[in-house]
Amino acid sequence: MSTAISHAEEVHTHAHDHEHEHHEPNFIQKYIFSEDHKTIAKQYLIMGILWAFVGGSLSIMFRLQLGFPDMQLEWLRPILGSWIDESGKIDKEFYLALVTMHGTIMVFFVLTAGLSGTFSNFLIPLQIGARDMASGFINMLSFWFFFLSSAIMFSSLFIETGPASGGWVIYPPLSALPQAMPGSGLGMTLWLTSMAFFIVSSLMGGINYICTIINLRTRGMTFTKMPLTIWSFFFTAILGLLSFPVLLSAALLLIFDRSFGTSFYLSEIYIQGQALPNVGGSAILYQHLFWFLGHPEVYIVLLPALGMTSEIIATNARKPIFGYRAMIGSLMGITVLAFIVWAHHMFVTGMNPFLGSVFMFLTLIIAVPSAVKAFNYITTLWKGNLIFTPAMLFSIGLVSLFISGGVTGIILGNSALDINLHDTYFVVAHFHLVMGSASFFGLMAGVYHWFPKMFGRMMNSTLGYIHFWATFVGVYAVFFPMHYTGIAGFPRRYYSFTALGNDGQNAFTDLNQFITVAAILTFSSQAIFFFNFVYSIFKGKKATENPWNSNTLEWTTPVNPGHGNWPGEIPAVYRWPYDYSKPGAESDFIPQHIPFSATPESNLPEENEEIAKEKAIESLLAAQNESYNR
Amino acid sequence: MNYLIGLLSIVFFILAISVIVKSMKINKNLSEAEDPNSAADSSNNINAYGMLAFWFFGTVAGVWSFNASAPDFLPEAASAHGVTTDKMFWISMSVVTLAFFITNTLLLFFAYRYRYSKNRKATFYPVNHKLELIWTVIPAVVMAILVFSGWRTWRDITSQAPSDAVVIEITGHQFGWYVRYAGNDDNQLGNYNYKLIDETNNIGIDFTDKNSFDDFTATELHLPKGKPVLLKIHAQDVLHSVYLPFHRVKMDAVPGMPTKFWFTPTISTDEMRAKLGKKDFNFKLNCTEVCGRGHFGMAITVFVDEPADYKKWCAEQKPFLATNPAYLAKVPENLKAKAAKYIPAEPISVDSTATEAVSVN
Ligand code: HEM
Ligand SMILES: [Cu+2]
Ligand SMILES: [Cu+2]
């Protein structure tokens, strides 16, 4: 024990050395320009939650138009001004702006920044046993670039010509030509600027996550002892690091085309009585570049959710995750394959049909690791002893949504079937279940699960249960029926369905009303969460160090971990994170920092051999401390 | 409808009430009710039963809503390849629905069955390679079969159009479609150039190409039943996408990059009307790539005619040059004579001998 204390002192003095003349961090250093990964994580989380409410409200507005096309929306005029047209309905161009901003906000600002930004930051150092990120400064910059990007994107909602309106994929020429629609003017410029900063932010974050995981693992934390959360953050960061730069170049070329008269994407265009001089560009090139990010992006959004779910399900099933190595393997498989399936979004763009065949084969291969993951989750529940915390409920919900949305990927990945389904509501149903809802559930699960470590208090679980059931029933009610309109050939991004002919607009009026009502109820029930979240930060029941009896390292920190995370030495790691309900063990969980020599009653034969290595692990302490003192 | 909304509200309402009641109980005996060694509280069983209830009501709602929606699905495919892809769609759909149902059932049922109990301990079951192998191989095999049949169909659909296919050009613009036919004489579309577009010649037909002379334009799409049709697709300003939902045809229209799609319509408009019992039924061509304000309304009507009717309709159409003789000025000198044939100097329309004479070359 005395060594631990002396070490704590050592760290303390050292911290002072390090900061030279600096005093205790003042308010600004502590809460605003903080370099502490935990504070940065909370900043991301709060931004993510705020964005989610913005993105959600936009969707409610356009759902009103779809569900109740005759409804008078005069009452929205105080907020929307002239975006409500003379007849008291949403303006047709503004409808597209709503759809575009909804998609952009949800995909990038909520589910990329809000999810990865929060949990990669919060959990990587805590779960691998590090005092902070590899570079606290870059980490701080990463958040503030995100903030800048957010501010720009948010401001674009209020300009007179409206925000970007060409869909979240902003395909040129529509997005390149201001004369094509008002949203392609200043709104698009702001969109591109904002996304450029967003990409910078994500790259800084990603580099940090990767470096931290590779370099700062505590002694004994080999790669094969890392929790699946960390594995998933690791692969997510790699995906982002390799694909976001491609989006940046796509955006840059678009900026050139818009502002400097180049023709990367433009060719033979006649618009508004004018033939433009651009020739030789390719609109399809943009789509290739976009989806080279776009497809990995869907996994950037989903993998962290899957990783956290693995952790939460194992903890609350009181059972090891089934097939730990297979889980890592499928994460790895998904990561690699995610880079070579992008053109399945482009089967009917006129690209060479042979390419279509190749991408169909590759796409359907990616379904295999996805399926393996689903089976492994289900088997983890089998013969468990399940505790339904709100986090556990959201994790089970995630698995269900992941399956329900994933199976239709097999249909869409078949290029012959995609001919009819592409750009219909079938696709909308597919990705809202598998990516939108599943990742959102992961985000919620993560918040409920790690809230005690973030804020030192517990969230109210009863409100959590209500929130879960309302959301679970809600998202199925909203997105499942969209398969039907998709099969009926209803295209997406349609203001109304009058031009389908043959009474098409009357075919699904009931269903569309139902979806809209369900969406409003589901959205409203998020208020329960918001209340619970804010209330619990200040008034929640005080948490204990390890409220869920979990094995990973973050639960060995104090209730309110300070700067540096562990007041004393960072614990060493001797075992994998999933020793739950081990036969012979007294307690139903054995945390990662408990050596095998302390648990002879429950060791498996091969684990007894590990005892010999404990000395070696211990002896790394000095080197580990040294690395922080450099 | 209102009953549905009512139903939904009730579900939410009941959920809310039941859990609130429960929570009040918990608050009363907070400390005694809970097992100090575990985070499971007295709502654990409720949540477990919730999983079962979700499974049950979800299944009922799924089956009911499918049946209620099915009458509004697209009717039987009106094209040769559409029949194949529809069949494949429903087969694939059955396979994935089965997988969806089984896995969700296991998930929800396990959640219920293995809910927390003080008297039980979870089974330490970290891995089973055989099991993992099985459930890697099964989806892989199923997938391989689906992909393989999908690939064969895709290959056939995207193969070269037969040489006798009727060629029709569709040009998308904000916000409508121009249709141009290859003409009654040569079944060859003339060139076009976006720089030649003007108020009248809104497709930009190039009259230095002799194939243009007999081309005619229309505001509707007429197709011959039972004949292969090759759509040549352009866009003038931004991306659009040609979608014929009843024919299961979709292909983007890209400025600067011509695309194409060929297919064979198999059911005439009249036959479809009879089949559906809707006297005013019409096939449609819609846009499925967002293109701006009027995107949702960018549609034209499609008529599938019996081959004889189609011929007749074509014969009634006048070449663009005939209705707009001013464009003769754009024809180069050496072709003037040929083009002049289409100009109604004497108001006789193209006669059959002329047709034959031209189609020789
Ligand atoms: C079983 C594996 C999957 C397959 C085979 C698959 C296949 C596809 C295909 C072919 C499309 C294009 C459909 C179209 O536009 O016509 C698509 C769209 C999409 N998928 Fe998946 N998918 C799978 C899993 C996922 C996952 C796990 C996510 C997200 C985490 C996801 C998110 C999306 C999104 C966002 C789109 C739509 C993008 C847009 O057009 O706006 N998919 N998927
Ligand atoms: Cu994709
Ligand atoms: Cu359009």
GROMACS .gro file of C-alpha atoms in nm, chain B residues 74-305:
model
  232
  704LEU     CA    1  -4.712  -0.263  -5.676
  705PRO     CA    2  -4.925  -0.492  -5.892
  706GLU     CA    3  -4.773  -0.774  -6.091
  707ALA     CA    4  -4.470  -0.665  -6.290
  708ALA     CA    5  -4.552  -0.538  -6.639
  709SER     CA    6  -4.214  -0.628  -6.784
  710ALA     CA    7  -4.034  -0.952  -6.858
  711HIS     CA    8  -3.744  -0.902  -6.621
  712GLY     CA    9  -3.976  -0.758  -6.356
  713VAL     CA   10  -4.152  -1.090  -6.324
  714THR     CA   11  -3.819  -1.255  -6.249
  715THR     CA   12  -3.701  -0.996  -6.001
  716ASP     CA   13  -4.038  -0.991  -5.825
  717LYS     CA   14  -4.022  -1.363  -5.778
  718MET     CA   15  -3.667  -1.338  -5.651
  719PHE     CA   16  -3.769  -1.056  -5.422
  720TRP     CA   17  -4.041  -1.255  -5.254
  721ILE     CA   18  -3.823  -1.564  -5.223
  722SER     CA   19  -3.540  -1.361  -5.067
  723MET     CA   20  -3.790  -1.181  -4.854
  724SER     CA   21  -3.924  -1.512  -4.720
  725VAL     CA   22  -3.575  -1.629  -4.638
  726VAL     CA   23  -3.476  -1.314  -4.455
  727THR     CA   24  -3.813  -1.283  -4.283
  728LEU     CA   25  -3.768  -1.632  -4.150
  729ALA     CA   26  -3.420  -1.545  -4.025
  730PHE     CA   27  -3.553  -1.223  -3.879
  731PHE     CA   28  -3.835  -1.401  -3.702
  732ILE     CA   29  -3.625  -1.682  -3.560
  733THR     CA   30  -3.346  -1.462  -3.432
  734ASN     CA   31  -3.576  -1.201  -3.283
  735THR     CA   32  -3.782  -1.475  -3.120
  736LEU     CA   33  -3.473  -1.631  -2.964
  737LEU     CA   34  -3.349  -1.293  -2.849
  738LEU     CA   35  -3.671  -1.188  -2.683
  739PHE     CA   36  -3.749  -1.533  -2.550
  740PHE     CA   37  -3.403  -1.578  -2.396
  741ALA     CA   38  -3.436  -1.235  -2.242
  742TYR     CA   39  -3.755  -1.347  -2.076
  743ARG     CA   40  -3.652  -1.701  -1.992
  744TYR     CA   41  -3.319  -1.613  -1.833
  745ARG     CA   42  -3.434  -1.313  -1.634
  746TYR     CA   43  -3.258  -1.267  -1.305
  747SER     CA   44  -3.325  -1.510  -1.028
  748LYS     CA   45  -3.151  -1.518  -0.693
  749ASN     CA   46  -3.137  -1.894  -0.704
  750ARG     CA   47  -2.960  -1.933  -1.030
  751LYS     CA   48  -2.615  -1.866  -1.155
  752ALA     CA   49  -2.534  -1.784  -1.513
  753THR     CA   50  -2.356  -2.057  -1.707
  754PHE     CA   51  -1.994  -1.979  -1.783
  755TYR     CA   52  -2.000  -2.045  -2.156
  756PRO     CA   53  -1.737  -1.841  -2.332
  757VAL     CA   54  -1.697  -2.021  -2.661
  758ASN     CA   55  -1.796  -2.312  -2.880
  759HIS     CA   56  -1.607  -2.329  -3.205
  760LYS     CA   57  -1.833  -2.584  -3.364
  761LEU     CA   58  -2.137  -2.369  -3.307
  762GLU     CA   59  -1.960  -2.067  -3.444
  763LEU     CA   60  -1.851  -2.253  -3.749
  764ILE     CA   61  -2.206  -2.367  -3.815
  765TRP     CA   62  -2.353  -2.023  -3.795
  766THR     CA   63  -2.083  -1.875  -4.009
  767VAL     CA   64  -2.126  -2.134  -4.279
  768ILE     CA   65  -2.505  -2.136  -4.293
  769PRO     CA   66  -2.552  -1.766  -4.366
  770ALA     CA   67  -2.257  -1.781  -4.604
  771VAL     CA   68  -2.417  -2.062  -4.803
  772VAL     CA   69  -2.761  -1.905  -4.806
  773MET     CA   70  -2.609  -1.576  -4.910
  774ALA     CA   71  -2.409  -1.744  -5.185
  775ILE     CA   72  -2.722  -1.897  -5.331
  776LEU     CA   73  -2.911  -1.569  -5.321
  777VAL     CA   74  -2.623  -1.378  -5.470
  778PHE     CA   75  -2.565  -1.624  -5.744
  779SER     CA   76  -2.920  -1.614  -5.869
  780GLY     CA   77  -2.920  -1.237  -5.825
  781TRP     CA   78  -2.606  -1.207  -6.028
  782ARG     CA   79  -2.745  -1.414  -6.318
  783THR     CA   80  -3.056  -1.202  -6.332
  784TRP     CA   81  -2.855  -0.881  -6.310
  785ARG     CA   82  -2.630  -0.999  -6.589
  786ASP     CA   83  -2.930  -1.070  -6.812
  787ILE     CA   84  -3.097  -0.739  -6.733
  788THR     CA   85  -2.786  -0.539  -6.804
  789SER     CA   86  -2.682  -0.730  -7.113
  790GLN     CA   87  -2.666  -0.565  -7.456
  791ALA     CA   88  -3.007  -0.468  -7.586
  792PRO     CA   89  -3.124  -0.679  -7.882
  793SER     CA   90  -3.045  -0.509  -8.208
  794ASP     CA   91  -3.412  -0.480  -8.301
  795ALA     CA   92  -3.500  -0.296  -7.981
  796VAL     CA   93  -3.714   0.013  -8.017
  797VAL     CA   94  -3.491   0.305  -7.923
  798ILE     CA   95  -3.638   0.591  -7.721
  799GLU     CA   96  -3.456   0.881  -7.566
  800ILE     CA   97  -3.561   1.024  -7.230
  801THR     CA   98  -3.414   1.352  -7.113
  802GLY     CA   99  -3.464   1.472  -6.761
  803HIS     CA  100  -3.465   1.839  -6.672
  804GLN     CA  101  -3.596   2.053  -6.392
  805PHE     CA  102  -3.879   1.949  -6.373
  806GLY     CA  103  -3.998   1.720  -6.645
  807TRP     CA  104  -3.905   1.464  -6.906
  808TYR     CA  105  -3.858   1.508  -7.280
  809VAL     CA  106  -3.918   1.201  -7.490
  810ARG     CA  107  -3.770   1.157  -7.835
  811TYR     CA  108  -3.838   0.869  -8.071
  812ALA     CA  109  -3.600   0.744  -8.334
  813GLY     CA  110  -3.852   0.818  -8.603
  814ASN     CA  111  -4.053   0.612  -8.844
  815ASP     CA  112  -3.778   0.567  -9.096
  816ASP     CA  113  -3.451   0.462  -8.944
  817ASN     CA  114  -3.498   0.354  -8.578
  818GLN     CA  115  -3.187   0.560  -8.513
  819LEU     CA  116  -3.175   0.858  -8.285
  820GLY     CA  117  -2.990   1.154  -8.420
  821ASN     CA  118  -2.716   1.318  -8.219
  822TYR     CA  119  -2.783   1.588  -7.972
  823ASN     CA  120  -2.569   1.855  -7.816
  824TYR     CA  121  -2.650   2.056  -7.508
  825LYS     CA  122  -2.516   2.369  -7.673
  826LEU     CA  123  -2.788   2.350  -7.937
  827ILE     CA  124  -3.070   2.371  -7.685
  828ASP     CA  125  -3.307   2.660  -7.736
  829GLU     CA  126  -3.669   2.745  -7.664
  830THR     CA  127  -3.808   2.517  -7.933
  831ASN     CA  128  -3.537   2.259  -7.973
  832ASN     CA  129  -3.536   2.190  -7.605
  833ILE     CA  130  -3.349   1.862  -7.635
  834GLY     CA  131  -3.071   2.010  -7.846
  835ILE     CA  132  -3.123   1.783  -8.147
  836ASP     CA  133  -2.828   1.808  -8.381
  837PHE     CA  134  -2.949   1.857  -8.738
  838THR     CA  135  -2.612   1.801  -8.892
  839ASP     CA  136  -2.680   1.433  -8.828
  840LYS     CA  137  -2.911   1.283  -9.087
  841ASN     CA  138  -3.054   1.041  -8.833
  842SER     CA  139  -3.219   1.336  -8.665
  843PHE     CA  140  -3.442   1.425  -8.955
  844ASP     CA  141  -3.721   1.180  -8.885
  845ASP     CA  142  -3.698   1.194  -8.504
  846PHE     CA  143  -4.014   1.304  -8.331
  847THR     CA  144  -4.078   1.413  -7.974
  848ALA     CA  145  -4.368   1.353  -7.742
  849THR     CA  146  -4.490   1.441  -7.398
  850GLU     CA  147  -4.592   1.088  -7.316
  851LEU     CA  148  -4.405   0.764  -7.335
  852HIS     CA  149  -4.557   0.507  -7.571
  853LEU     CA  150  -4.415   0.158  -7.570
  854PRO     CA  151  -4.497  -0.143  -7.785
  855LYS     CA  152  -4.606  -0.448  -7.591
  856GLY     CA  153  -4.385  -0.754  -7.628
  857LYS     CA  154  -4.100  -0.571  -7.804
  858PRO     CA  155  -3.770  -0.494  -7.642
  859VAL     CA  156  -3.737  -0.125  -7.570
  860LEU     CA  157  -3.407   0.052  -7.520
  861LEU     CA  158  -3.425   0.372  -7.318
  862LYS     CA  159  -3.137   0.610  -7.377
  863ILE     CA  160  -3.128   0.840  -7.081
  864HIS     CA  161  -2.988   1.192  -7.045
  865ALA     CA  162  -3.013   1.476  -6.801
  866GLN     CA  163  -2.971   1.842  -6.881
  867ASP     CA  164  -2.914   2.016  -6.554
  868VAL     CA  165  -2.885   1.799  -6.243
  869LEU     CA  166  -2.921   1.429  -6.165
  870HIS     CA  167  -3.260   1.273  -6.219
  871SER     CA  168  -3.361   0.911  -6.223
  872VAL     CA  169  -3.599   0.737  -6.457
  873TYR     CA  170  -3.830   0.516  -6.257
  874LEU     CA  171  -4.105   0.308  -6.411
  875PRO     CA  172  -4.241   0.144  -6.098
  876PHE     CA  173  -4.481  -0.088  -6.276
  877HIS     CA  174  -4.203  -0.213  -6.502
  878ARG     CA  175  -3.940  -0.237  -6.227
  879VAL     CA  176  -3.712  -0.013  -6.427
  880LYS     CA  177  -3.480   0.242  -6.274
  881MET     CA  178  -3.178   0.422  -6.408
  882ASP     CA  179  -3.023   0.753  -6.320
  883ALA     CA  180  -3.009   1.038  -6.565
  884VAL     CA  181  -2.670   1.206  -6.546
  885PRO     CA  182  -2.565   1.529  -6.714
  886GLY     CA  183  -2.276   1.457  -6.944
  887MET     CA  184  -2.300   1.081  -6.914
  888PRO     CA  185  -2.564   0.899  -7.120
  889THR     CA  186  -2.708   0.593  -6.949
  890LYS     CA  187  -2.940   0.323  -7.075
  891PHE     CA  188  -3.181   0.052  -6.973
  892TRP     CA  189  -3.355  -0.201  -7.192
  893PHE     CA  190  -3.658  -0.410  -7.106
  894THR     CA  191  -3.964  -0.570  -7.258
  895PRO     CA  192  -4.308  -0.448  -7.156
  896THR     CA  193  -4.541  -0.746  -7.133
  897ILE     CA  194  -4.875  -0.605  -7.034
  898SER     CA  195  -5.056  -0.335  -7.226
  899THR     CA  196  -5.226  -0.046  -7.055
  900ASP     CA  197  -5.565  -0.188  -7.148
  901GLU     CA  198  -5.482  -0.530  -7.014
  902MET     CA  199  -5.356  -0.382  -6.690
  903ARG     CA  200  -5.673  -0.179  -6.655
  904ALA     CA  201  -5.876  -0.492  -6.698
  905LYS     CA  202  -5.663  -0.687  -6.455
  906LEU     CA  203  -5.685  -0.426  -6.186
  907GLY     CA  204  -6.045  -0.339  -6.255
  908LYS     CA  205  -5.946   0.028  -6.274
  909LYS     CA  206  -6.067   0.199  -6.589
  910ASP     CA  207  -5.841   0.497  -6.546
  911PHE     CA  208  -5.523   0.314  -6.456
  912ASN     CA  209  -5.204   0.440  -6.619
  913PHE     CA  210  -4.842   0.339  -6.604
  914LYS     CA  211  -4.612   0.615  -6.487
  915LEU     CA  212  -4.259   0.736  -6.518
  916ASN     CA  213  -4.140   0.914  -6.203
  917CYS     CA  214  -3.817   1.072  -6.087
  918THR     CA  215  -3.628   0.907  -5.802
  919GLU     CA  216  -3.320   1.120  -5.767
  920VAL     CA  217  -3.372   1.437  -5.573
  921CYS     CA  218  -3.348   1.724  -5.820
  922GLY     CA  219  -3.506   2.023  -5.651
  923ARG     CA  220  -3.837   2.182  -5.577
  924GLY     CA  221  -4.046   1.995  -5.832
  925HIS     CA  222  -3.879   1.656  -5.785
  926PHE     CA  223  -4.189   1.489  -5.642
  927GLY     CA  224  -4.406   1.600  -5.930
  928MET     CA  225  -4.175   1.507  -6.213
  929ALA     CA  226  -4.383   1.242  -6.384
  930ILE     CA  227  -4.519   1.153  -6.725
  931THR     CA  228  -4.771   0.896  -6.829
  932VAL     CA  229  -4.662   0.575  -6.996
  933PHE     CA  230  -4.880   0.391  -7.246
  934VAL     CA  231  -4.806   0.036  -7.343
  935ASP     CA  232  -4.983  -0.032  -7.672
   0.00000   0.00000   0.00000
